[in-house]
XYZ file of C-alpha atoms in Angstrom:
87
model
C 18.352 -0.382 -19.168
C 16.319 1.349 -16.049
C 18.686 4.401 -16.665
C 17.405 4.936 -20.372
C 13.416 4.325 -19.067
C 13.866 7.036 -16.474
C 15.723 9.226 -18.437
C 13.380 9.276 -21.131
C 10.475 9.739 -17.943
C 12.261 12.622 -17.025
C 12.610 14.217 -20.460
C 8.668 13.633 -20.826
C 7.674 15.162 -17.465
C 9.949 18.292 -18.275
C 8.096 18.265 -21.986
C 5.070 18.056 -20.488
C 5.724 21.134 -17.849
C 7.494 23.318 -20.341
C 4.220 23.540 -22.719
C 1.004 23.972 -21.022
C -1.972 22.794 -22.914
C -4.697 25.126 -23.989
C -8.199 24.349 -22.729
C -10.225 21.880 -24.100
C -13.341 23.804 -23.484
C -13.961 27.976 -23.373
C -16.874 29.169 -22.713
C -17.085 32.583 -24.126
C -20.694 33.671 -22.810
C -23.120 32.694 -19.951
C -22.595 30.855 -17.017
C -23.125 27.066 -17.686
C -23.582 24.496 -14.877
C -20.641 22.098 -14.814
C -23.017 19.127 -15.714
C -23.600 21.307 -18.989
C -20.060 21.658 -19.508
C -19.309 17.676 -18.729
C -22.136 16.933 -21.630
C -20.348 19.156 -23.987
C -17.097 17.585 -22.981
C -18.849 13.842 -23.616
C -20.480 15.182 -26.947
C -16.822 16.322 -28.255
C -15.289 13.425 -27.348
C -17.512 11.057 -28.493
C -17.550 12.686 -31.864
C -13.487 12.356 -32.145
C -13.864 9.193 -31.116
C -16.761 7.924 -33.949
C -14.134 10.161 -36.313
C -10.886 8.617 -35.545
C -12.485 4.935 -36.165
C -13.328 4.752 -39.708
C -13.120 1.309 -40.564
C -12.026 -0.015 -43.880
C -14.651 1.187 -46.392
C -15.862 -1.095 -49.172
C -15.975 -0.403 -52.940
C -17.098 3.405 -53.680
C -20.380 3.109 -55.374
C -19.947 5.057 -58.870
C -23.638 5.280 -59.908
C -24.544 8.421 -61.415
C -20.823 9.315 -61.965
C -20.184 12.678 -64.123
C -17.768 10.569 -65.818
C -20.538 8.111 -67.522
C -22.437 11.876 -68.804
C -19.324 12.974 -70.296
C -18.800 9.418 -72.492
C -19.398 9.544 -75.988
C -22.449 7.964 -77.347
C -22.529 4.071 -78.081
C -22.564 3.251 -81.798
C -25.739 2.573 -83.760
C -26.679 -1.236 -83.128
C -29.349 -2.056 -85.708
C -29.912 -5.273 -83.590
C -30.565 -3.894 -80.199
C -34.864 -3.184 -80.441
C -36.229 -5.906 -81.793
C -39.107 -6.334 -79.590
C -39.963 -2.769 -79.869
C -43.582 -1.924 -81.286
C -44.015 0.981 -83.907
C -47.474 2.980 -83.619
């Protein structure tokens, strides 16, 4: 059993050596401070963060759908203004 976990360590460390990661960060013009580059870094990360937990979302609201414009009339419903006053 301690053979598999540190063969599997050893395939991950030469994984990990084999492919270098690209930056996380390039700064392409100027000369920022590294305080201004460690806010930038917080900013990212805190925005993939706040993206990666969407919760479960309730019922969609369908108010003002296209879908209710595009329906077909009701029917005529002599009934339905009865306590409407004619002029």
């Amino acid at each position: 059993m301690t053979d598999n976990a540190t063969d599997t360590t050893a395939a991950d460390n030469a994984e990990a050596q084999e492919a270098p990661k690209a930056p996380f960060l390039k700064v392409l013009k100027g000369n920022p401070t590294d305080s201004q580059v460690a806010t930038l870094a917080v900013l990212f990360a805190g925005m993939a963060n706040a993206a990666a937990d969407t919760g479960p979302k309730g019922p969609r609201n369908q108010w003002g759908s296209l879908d209710e414009r595009l329906q077909k009339p009701m029917s005529y419903n002599p009934g339905s203004f009865q306590n409407v006053q004619f002029y």
